PDB file of C-alpha atoms and ligand atoms in Angstrom:
ATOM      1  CA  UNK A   1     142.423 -82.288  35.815  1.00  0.00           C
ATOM      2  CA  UNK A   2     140.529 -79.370  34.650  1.00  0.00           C
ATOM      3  CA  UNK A   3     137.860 -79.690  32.232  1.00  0.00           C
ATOM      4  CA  UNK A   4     134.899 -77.290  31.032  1.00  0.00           C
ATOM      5  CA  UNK A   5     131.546 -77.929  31.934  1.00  0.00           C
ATOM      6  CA  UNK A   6     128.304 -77.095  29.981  1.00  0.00           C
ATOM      7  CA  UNK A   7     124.790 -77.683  30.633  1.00  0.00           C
ATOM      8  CA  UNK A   8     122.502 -77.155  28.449  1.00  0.00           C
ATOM      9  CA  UNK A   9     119.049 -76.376  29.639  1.00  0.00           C
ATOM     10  CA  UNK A  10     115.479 -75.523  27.881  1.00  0.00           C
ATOM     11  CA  UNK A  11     116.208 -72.020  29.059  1.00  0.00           C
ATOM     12  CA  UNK A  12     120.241 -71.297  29.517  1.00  0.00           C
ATOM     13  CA  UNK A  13     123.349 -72.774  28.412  1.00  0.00           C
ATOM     14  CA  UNK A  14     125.562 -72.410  31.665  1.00  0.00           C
ATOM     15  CA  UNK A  15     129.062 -72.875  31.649  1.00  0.00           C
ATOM     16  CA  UNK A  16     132.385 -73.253  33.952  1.00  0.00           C
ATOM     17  CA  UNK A  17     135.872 -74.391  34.258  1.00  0.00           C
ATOM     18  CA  UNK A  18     135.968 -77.597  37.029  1.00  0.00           C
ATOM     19  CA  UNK A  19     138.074 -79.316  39.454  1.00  0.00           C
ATOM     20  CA  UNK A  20     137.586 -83.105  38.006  1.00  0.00           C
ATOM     21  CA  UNK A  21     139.101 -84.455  41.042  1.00  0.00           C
ATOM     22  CA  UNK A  22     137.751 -81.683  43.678  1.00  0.00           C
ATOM     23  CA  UNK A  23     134.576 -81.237  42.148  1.00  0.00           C
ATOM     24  CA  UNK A  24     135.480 -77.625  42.139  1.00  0.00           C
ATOM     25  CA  UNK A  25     134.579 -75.045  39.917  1.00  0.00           C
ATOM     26  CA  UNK A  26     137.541 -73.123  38.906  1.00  0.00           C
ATOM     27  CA  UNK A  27     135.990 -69.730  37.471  1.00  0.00           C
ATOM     28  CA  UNK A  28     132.468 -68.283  37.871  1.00  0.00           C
ATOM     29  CA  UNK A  29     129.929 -70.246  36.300  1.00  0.00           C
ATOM     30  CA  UNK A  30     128.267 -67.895  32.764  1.00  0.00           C
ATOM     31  CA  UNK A  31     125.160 -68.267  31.357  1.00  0.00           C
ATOM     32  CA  UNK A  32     123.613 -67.693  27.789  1.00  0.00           C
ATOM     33  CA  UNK A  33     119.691 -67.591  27.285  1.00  0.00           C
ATOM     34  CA  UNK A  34     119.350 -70.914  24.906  1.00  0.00           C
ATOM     35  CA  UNK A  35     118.399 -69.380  21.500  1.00  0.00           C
ATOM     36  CA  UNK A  36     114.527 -69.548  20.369  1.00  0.00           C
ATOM     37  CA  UNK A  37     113.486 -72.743  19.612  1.00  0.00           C
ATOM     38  CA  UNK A  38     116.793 -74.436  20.272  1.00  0.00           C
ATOM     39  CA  UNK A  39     117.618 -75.479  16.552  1.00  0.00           C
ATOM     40  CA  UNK A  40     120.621 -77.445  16.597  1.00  0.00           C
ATOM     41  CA  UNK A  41     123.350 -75.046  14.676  1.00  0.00           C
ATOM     42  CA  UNK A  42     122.312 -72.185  16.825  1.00  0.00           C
ATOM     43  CA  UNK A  43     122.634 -73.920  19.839  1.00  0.00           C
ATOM     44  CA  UNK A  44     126.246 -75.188  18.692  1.00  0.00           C
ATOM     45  CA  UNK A  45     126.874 -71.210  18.271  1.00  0.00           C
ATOM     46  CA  UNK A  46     125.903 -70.413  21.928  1.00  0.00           C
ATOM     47  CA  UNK A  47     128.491 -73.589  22.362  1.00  0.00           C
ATOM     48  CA  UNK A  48     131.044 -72.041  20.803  1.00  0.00           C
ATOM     49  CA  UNK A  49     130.413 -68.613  22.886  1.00  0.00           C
ATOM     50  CA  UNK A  50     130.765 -70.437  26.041  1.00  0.00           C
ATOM     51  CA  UNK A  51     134.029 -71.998  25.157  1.00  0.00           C
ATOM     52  CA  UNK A  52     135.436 -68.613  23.357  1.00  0.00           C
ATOM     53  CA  UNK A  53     134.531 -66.685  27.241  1.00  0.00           C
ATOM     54  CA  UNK A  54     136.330 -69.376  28.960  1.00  0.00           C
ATOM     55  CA  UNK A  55     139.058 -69.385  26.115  1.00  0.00           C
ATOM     56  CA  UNK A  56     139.162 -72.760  26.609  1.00  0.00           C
ATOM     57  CA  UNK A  57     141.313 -75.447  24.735  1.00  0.00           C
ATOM     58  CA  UNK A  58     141.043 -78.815  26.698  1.00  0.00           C
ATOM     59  CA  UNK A  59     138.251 -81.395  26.697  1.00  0.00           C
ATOM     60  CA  UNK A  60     134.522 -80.175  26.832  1.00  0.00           C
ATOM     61  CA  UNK A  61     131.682 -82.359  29.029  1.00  0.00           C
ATOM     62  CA  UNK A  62     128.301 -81.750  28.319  1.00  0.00           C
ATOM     63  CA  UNK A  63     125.068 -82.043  29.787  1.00  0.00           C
ATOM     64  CA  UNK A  64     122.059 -82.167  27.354  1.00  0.00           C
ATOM     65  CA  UNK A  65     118.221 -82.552  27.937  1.00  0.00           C
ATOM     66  CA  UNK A  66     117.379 -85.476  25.957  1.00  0.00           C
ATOM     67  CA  UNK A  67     118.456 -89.243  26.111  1.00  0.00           C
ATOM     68  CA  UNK A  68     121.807 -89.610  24.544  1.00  0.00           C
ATOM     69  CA  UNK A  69     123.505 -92.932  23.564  1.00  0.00           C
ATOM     70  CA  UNK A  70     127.094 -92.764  21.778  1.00  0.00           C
ATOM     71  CA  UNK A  71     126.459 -88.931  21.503  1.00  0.00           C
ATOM     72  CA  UNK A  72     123.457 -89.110  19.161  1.00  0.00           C
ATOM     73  CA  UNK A  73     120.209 -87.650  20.630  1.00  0.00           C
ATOM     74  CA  UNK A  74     117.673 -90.460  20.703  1.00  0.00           C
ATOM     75  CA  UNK A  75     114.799 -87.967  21.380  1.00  0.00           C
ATOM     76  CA  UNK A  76     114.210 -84.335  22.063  1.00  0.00           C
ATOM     77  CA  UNK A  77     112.435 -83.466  25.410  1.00  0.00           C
ATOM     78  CA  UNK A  78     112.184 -80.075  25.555  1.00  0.00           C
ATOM     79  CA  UNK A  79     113.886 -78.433  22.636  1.00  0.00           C
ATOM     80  CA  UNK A  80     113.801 -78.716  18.536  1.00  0.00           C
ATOM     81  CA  UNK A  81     112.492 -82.079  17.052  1.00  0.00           C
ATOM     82  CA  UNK A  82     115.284 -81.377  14.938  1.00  0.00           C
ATOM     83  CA  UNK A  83     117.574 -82.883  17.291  1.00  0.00           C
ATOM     84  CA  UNK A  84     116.636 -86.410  16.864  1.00  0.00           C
ATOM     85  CA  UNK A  85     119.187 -88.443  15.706  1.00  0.00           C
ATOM     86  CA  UNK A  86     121.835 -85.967  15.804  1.00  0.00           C
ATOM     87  CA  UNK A  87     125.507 -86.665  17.335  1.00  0.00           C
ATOM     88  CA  UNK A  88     125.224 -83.922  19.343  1.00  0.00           C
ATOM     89  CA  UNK A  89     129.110 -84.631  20.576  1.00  0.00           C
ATOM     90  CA  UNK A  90     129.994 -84.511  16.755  1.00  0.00           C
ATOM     91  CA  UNK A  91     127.945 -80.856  16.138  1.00  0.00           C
ATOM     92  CA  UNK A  92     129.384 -78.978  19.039  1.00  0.00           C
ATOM     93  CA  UNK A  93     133.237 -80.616  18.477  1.00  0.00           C
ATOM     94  CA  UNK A  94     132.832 -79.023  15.027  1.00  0.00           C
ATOM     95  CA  UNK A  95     131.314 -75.548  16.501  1.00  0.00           C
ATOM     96  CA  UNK A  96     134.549 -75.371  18.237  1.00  0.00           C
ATOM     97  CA  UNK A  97     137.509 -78.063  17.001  1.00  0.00           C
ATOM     98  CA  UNK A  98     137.523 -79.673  21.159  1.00  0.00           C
ATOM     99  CA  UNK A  99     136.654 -82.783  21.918  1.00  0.00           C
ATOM    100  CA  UNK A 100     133.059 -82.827  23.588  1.00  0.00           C
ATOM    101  CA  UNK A 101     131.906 -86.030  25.745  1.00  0.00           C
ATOM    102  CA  UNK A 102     127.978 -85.383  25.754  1.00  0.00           C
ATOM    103  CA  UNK A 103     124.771 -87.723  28.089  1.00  0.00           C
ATOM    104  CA  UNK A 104     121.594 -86.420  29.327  1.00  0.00           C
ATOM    105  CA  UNK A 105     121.952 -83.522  31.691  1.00  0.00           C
ATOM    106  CA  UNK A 106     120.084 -85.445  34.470  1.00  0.00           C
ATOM    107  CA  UNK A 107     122.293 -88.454  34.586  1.00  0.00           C
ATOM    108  CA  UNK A 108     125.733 -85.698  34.581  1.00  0.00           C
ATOM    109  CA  UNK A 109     124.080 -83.981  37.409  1.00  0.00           C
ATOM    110  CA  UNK A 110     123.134 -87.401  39.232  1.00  0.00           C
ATOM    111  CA  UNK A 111     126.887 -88.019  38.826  1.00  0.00           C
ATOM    112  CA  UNK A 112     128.224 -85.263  40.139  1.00  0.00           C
ATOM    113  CA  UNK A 113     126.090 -85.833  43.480  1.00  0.00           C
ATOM    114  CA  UNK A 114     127.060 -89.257  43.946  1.00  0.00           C
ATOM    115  CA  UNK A 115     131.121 -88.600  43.703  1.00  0.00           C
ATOM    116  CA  UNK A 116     130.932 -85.245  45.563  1.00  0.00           C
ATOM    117  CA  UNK A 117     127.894 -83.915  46.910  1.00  0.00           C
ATOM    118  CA  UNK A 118     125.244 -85.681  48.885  1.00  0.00           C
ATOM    119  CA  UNK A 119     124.886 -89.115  47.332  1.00  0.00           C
ATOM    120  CA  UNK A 120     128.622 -89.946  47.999  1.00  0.00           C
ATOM    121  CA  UNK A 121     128.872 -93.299  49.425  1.00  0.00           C
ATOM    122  CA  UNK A 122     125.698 -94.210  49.233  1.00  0.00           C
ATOM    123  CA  UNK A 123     124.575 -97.914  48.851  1.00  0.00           C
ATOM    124  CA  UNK A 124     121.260 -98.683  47.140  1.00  0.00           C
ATOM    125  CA  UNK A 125     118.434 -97.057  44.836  1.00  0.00           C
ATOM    126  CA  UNK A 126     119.397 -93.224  44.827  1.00  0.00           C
ATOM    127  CA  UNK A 127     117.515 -91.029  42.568  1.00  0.00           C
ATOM    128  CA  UNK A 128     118.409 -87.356  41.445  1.00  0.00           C
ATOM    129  CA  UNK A 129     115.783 -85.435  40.017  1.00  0.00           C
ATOM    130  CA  UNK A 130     116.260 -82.187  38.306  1.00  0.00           C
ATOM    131  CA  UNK A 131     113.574 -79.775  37.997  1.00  0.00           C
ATOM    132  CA  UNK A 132     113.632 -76.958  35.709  1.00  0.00           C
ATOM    133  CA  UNK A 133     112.186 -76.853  32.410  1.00  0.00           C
ATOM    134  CA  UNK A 134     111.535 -80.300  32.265  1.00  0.00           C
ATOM    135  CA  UNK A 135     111.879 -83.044  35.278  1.00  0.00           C
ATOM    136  CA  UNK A 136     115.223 -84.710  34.517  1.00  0.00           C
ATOM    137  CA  UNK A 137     115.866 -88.103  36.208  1.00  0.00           C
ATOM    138  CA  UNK A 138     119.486 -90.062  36.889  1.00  0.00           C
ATOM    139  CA  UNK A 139     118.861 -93.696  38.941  1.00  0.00           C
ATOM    140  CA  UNK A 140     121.820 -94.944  40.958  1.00  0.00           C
ATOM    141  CA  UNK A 141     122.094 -98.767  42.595  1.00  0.00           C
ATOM    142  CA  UNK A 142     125.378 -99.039  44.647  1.00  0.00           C
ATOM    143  CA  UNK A 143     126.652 -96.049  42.756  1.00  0.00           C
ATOM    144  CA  UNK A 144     126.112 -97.601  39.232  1.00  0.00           C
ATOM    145  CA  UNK A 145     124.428 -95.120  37.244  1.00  0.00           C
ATOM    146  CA  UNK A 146     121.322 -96.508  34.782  1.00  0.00           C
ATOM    147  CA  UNK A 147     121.404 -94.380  32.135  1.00  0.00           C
ATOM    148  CA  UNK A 148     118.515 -92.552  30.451  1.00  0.00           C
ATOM    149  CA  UNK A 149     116.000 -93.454  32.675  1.00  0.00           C
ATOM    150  CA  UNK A 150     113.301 -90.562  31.728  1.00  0.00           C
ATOM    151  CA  UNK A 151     110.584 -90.276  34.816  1.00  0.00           C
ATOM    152  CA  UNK A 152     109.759 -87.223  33.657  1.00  0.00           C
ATOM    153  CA  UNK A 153     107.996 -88.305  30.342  1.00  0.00           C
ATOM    154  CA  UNK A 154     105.479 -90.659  31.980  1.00  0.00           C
ATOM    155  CA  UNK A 155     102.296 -89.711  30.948  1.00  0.00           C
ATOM    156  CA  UNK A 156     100.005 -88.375  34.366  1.00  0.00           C
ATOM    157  CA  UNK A 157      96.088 -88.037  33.990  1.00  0.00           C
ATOM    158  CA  UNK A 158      95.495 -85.841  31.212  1.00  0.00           C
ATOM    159  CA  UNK A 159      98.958 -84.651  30.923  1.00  0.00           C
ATOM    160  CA  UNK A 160     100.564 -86.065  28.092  1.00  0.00           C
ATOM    161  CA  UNK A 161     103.859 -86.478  30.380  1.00  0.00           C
ATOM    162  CA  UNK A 162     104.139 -85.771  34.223  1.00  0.00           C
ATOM    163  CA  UNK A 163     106.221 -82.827  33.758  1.00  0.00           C
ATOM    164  CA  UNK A 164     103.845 -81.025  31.391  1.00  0.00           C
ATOM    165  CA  UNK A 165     102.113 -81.140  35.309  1.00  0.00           C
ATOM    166  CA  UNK A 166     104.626 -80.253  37.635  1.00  0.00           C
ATOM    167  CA  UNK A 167     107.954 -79.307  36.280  1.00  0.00           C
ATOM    168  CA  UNK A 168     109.330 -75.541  37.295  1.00  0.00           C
ATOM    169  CA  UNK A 169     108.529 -73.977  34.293  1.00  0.00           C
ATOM    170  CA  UNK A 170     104.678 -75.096  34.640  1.00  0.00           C
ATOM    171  CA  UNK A 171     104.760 -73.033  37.564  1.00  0.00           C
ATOM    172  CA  UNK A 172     105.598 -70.314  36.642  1.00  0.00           C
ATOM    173  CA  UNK A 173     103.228 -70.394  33.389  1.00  0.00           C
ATOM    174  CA  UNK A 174     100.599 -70.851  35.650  1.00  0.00           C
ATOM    175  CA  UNK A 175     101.570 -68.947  38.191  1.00  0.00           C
ATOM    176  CA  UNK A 176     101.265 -71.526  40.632  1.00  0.00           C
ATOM    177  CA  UNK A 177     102.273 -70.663  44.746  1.00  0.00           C
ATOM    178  CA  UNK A 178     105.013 -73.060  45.937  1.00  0.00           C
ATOM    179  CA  UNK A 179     102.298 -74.571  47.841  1.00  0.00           C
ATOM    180  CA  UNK A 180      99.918 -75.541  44.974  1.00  0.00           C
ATOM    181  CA  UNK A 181     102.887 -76.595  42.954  1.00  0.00           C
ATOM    182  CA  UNK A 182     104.855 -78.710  45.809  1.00  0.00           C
ATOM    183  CA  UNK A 183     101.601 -80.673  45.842  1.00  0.00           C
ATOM    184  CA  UNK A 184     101.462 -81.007  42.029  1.00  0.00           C
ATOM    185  CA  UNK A 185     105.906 -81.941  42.632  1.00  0.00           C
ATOM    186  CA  UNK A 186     104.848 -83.936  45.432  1.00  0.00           C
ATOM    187  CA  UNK A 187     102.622 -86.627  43.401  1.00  0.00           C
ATOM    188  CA  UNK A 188     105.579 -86.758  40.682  1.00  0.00           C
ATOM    189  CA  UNK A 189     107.953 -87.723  44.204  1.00  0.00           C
ATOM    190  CA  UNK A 190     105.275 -90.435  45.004  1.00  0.00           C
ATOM    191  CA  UNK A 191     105.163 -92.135  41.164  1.00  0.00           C
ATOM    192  CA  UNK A 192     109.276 -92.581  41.581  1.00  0.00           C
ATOM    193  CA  UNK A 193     108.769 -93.420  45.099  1.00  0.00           C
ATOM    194  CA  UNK A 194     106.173 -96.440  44.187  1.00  0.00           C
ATOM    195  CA  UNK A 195     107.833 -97.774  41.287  1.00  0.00           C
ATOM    196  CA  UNK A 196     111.378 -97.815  42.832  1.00  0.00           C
ATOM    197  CA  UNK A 197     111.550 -97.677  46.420  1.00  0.00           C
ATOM    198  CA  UNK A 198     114.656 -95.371  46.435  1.00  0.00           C
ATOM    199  CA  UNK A 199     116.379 -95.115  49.653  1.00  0.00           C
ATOM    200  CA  UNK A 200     117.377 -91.493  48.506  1.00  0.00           C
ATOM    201  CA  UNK A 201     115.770 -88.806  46.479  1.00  0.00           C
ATOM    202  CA  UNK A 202     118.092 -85.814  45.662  1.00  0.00           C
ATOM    203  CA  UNK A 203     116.469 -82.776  43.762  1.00  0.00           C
ATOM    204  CA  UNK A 204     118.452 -80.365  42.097  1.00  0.00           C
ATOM    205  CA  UNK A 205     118.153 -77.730  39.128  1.00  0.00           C
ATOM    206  CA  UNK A 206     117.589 -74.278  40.116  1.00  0.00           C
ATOM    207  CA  UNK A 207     114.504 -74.942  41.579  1.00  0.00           C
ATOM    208  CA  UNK A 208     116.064 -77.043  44.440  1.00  0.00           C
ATOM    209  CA  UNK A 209     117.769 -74.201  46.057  1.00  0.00           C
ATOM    210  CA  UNK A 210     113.799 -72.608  46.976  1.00  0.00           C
ATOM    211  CA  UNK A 211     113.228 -76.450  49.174  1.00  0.00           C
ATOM    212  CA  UNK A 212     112.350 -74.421  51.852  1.00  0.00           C
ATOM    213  CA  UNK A 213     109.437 -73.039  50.226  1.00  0.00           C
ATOM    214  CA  UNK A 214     107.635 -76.345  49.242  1.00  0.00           C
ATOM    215  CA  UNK A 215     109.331 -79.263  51.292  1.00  0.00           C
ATOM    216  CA  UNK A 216     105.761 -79.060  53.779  1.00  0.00           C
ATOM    217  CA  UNK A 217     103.793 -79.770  50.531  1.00  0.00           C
ATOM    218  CA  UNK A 218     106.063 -83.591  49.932  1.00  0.00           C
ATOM    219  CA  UNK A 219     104.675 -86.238  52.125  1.00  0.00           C
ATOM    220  CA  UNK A 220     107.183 -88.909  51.216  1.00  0.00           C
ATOM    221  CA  UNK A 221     108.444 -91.819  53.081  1.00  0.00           C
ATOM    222  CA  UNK A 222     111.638 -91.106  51.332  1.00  0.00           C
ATOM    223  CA  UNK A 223     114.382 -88.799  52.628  1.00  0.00           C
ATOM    224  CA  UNK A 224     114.600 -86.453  50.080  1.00  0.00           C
ATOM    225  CA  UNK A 225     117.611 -84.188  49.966  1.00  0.00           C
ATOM    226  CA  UNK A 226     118.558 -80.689  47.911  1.00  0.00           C
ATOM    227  CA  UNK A 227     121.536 -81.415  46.045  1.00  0.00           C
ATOM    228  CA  UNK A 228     124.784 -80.260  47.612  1.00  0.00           C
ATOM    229  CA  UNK A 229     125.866 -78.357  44.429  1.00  0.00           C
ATOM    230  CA  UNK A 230     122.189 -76.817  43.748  1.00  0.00           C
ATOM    231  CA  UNK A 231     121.807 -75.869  40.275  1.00  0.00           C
ATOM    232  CA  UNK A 232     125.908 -76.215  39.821  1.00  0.00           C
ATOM    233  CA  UNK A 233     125.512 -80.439  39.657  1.00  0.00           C
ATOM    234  CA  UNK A 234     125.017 -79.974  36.237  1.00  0.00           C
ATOM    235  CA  UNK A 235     127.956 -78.203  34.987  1.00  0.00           C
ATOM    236  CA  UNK A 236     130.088 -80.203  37.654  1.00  0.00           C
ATOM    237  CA  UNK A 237     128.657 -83.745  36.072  1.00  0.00           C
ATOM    238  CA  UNK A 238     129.072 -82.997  32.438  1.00  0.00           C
ATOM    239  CA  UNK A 239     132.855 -81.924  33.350  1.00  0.00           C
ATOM    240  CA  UNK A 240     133.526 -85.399  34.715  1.00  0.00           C
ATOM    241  CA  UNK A 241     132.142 -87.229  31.243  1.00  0.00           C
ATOM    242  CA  UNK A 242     135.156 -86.164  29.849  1.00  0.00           C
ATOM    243  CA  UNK A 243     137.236 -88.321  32.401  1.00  0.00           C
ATOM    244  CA  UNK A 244     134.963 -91.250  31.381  1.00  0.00           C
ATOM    245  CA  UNK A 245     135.315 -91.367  27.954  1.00  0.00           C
ATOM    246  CA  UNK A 246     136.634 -94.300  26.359  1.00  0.00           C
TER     247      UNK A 246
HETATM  248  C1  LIG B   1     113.966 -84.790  28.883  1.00  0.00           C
HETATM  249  C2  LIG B   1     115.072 -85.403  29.722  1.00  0.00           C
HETATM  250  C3  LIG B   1     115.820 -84.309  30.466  1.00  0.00           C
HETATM  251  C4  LIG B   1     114.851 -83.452  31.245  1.00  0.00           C
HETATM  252  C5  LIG B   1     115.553 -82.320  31.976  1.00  0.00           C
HETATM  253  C6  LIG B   1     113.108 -83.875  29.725  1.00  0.00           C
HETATM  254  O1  LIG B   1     112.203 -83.222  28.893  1.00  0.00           O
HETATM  255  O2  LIG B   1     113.157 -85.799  28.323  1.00  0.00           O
HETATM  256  O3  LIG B   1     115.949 -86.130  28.902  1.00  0.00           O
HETATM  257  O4  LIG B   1     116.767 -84.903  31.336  1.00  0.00           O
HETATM  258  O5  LIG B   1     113.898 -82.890  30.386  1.00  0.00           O
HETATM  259  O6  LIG B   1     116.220 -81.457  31.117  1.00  0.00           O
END
């Protein structure tokens, strides 16, 4: 089945068509700067863009940075405060008249690595983290995805939550080196590592295709992975929520 994927980020609202059952993706993946502030209704515009370059008419899965149960957005990492509370599957379906199965972007990309990419067939904790904006986290036991576990939002020394520390965009505010900032990632890799002795750590978001630059900086008893579809995981895992829908 083909379905079209969207992940929406703090910085770009990427798009494809994908390969449910391949983990494929069918066209070129296109990308629209997220709007300003991410408001809601202008973010359901940039939606409806996406779909209207694909000219797409089937079922829409979505990836979206906050904690999402039934749809609604139960808080609003990284974009508008506006969000909270919003059935974000509800907006977008009436931005474009599809049907639109929506959960936080970490968990789609999570899922996406453990049916195709590297975390296929593995047995015990696995953990995705995402690192872009914000640090996105999906945790996996036997396959069996938690949902909405949020590692990124722990609060870390003065920093109100770890990735106000060491998230991607951080370093390039601060123009950190790879080295300064794979030390700053690397004590974000040991918090996960204490509290849930993963037997896998997979990274992904765009910053997981530059490993090579940082993986001397993470001193981890962990094997820690880039995930097989890079920055793609995203788009890939939101296109499979619409095979999961109930
Ligand atoms: C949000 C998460 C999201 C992550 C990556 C965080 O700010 O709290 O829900 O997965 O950013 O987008």
């Amino acid at each position: 089945m083909e379905v079209l994927g969207i992940d929406v980020g703090g910085s770009g609202i990427k798009g494809a068509i994908v390969n449910v059952d391949t983990g494929e993706l069918i066209t070129e993946r296109h990308r629209i700067p997220t709007p300003k502030g991410a408001l809601p209704e202008e973010v359901a515009n940039e939606v409806a863009a996406l779909v209207a370059h694909f000219d797409w008419k089937g079922k829409v899965g979505c990836g979206f940075p906050a904690i999402i149960s039934n749809g609604m957005a139960r808080s609003h990492g990284n974009i508008h405060k506006s969000w909270l509370g919003v059935r974000v599957d509800h907006l977008f379906a009436a931005a474009t008249g599809l049907s639109f199965s929506v959960a936080n972007d970490a968990d789609a990309a999570g899922l996406a690595e453990m049916s195709f990419g590297v975390g296929k067939g593995k047995k015990g904790v696995v953990i995705m983290i995402t690192i872009g904006t914000g640090l996105g986290s999906a945790v996996f036991f036997d396959g069996v995805l938690v949902p909405n576990v949020e590692l990124g939002t722990v609060p870390y020394k003065k920093y109100e939550r770890f990735e106000y520390y060491a998230a991607d965009s951080v370093r390039k505010k601060e123009a950190l080196t790879y080295k300064e900032w794979g030390s700053r990632f690397n004590s974000f890799l040991e918090f996960v590592e204490r509290t849930f002795s993963p037997d896998l750590i997979v990274l992904g978001g765009g910053a997981s295709k530059k490993i090579k630059k940082y993986q001397d900086q993470l001193i981890l008893k962990t094997p820690v992975l880039p995930a097989a579809y890079q920055n793609n995981a995203g788009i890939i895992g939101a296109a499979m929520l619409a095979t999961l829908k109930k």
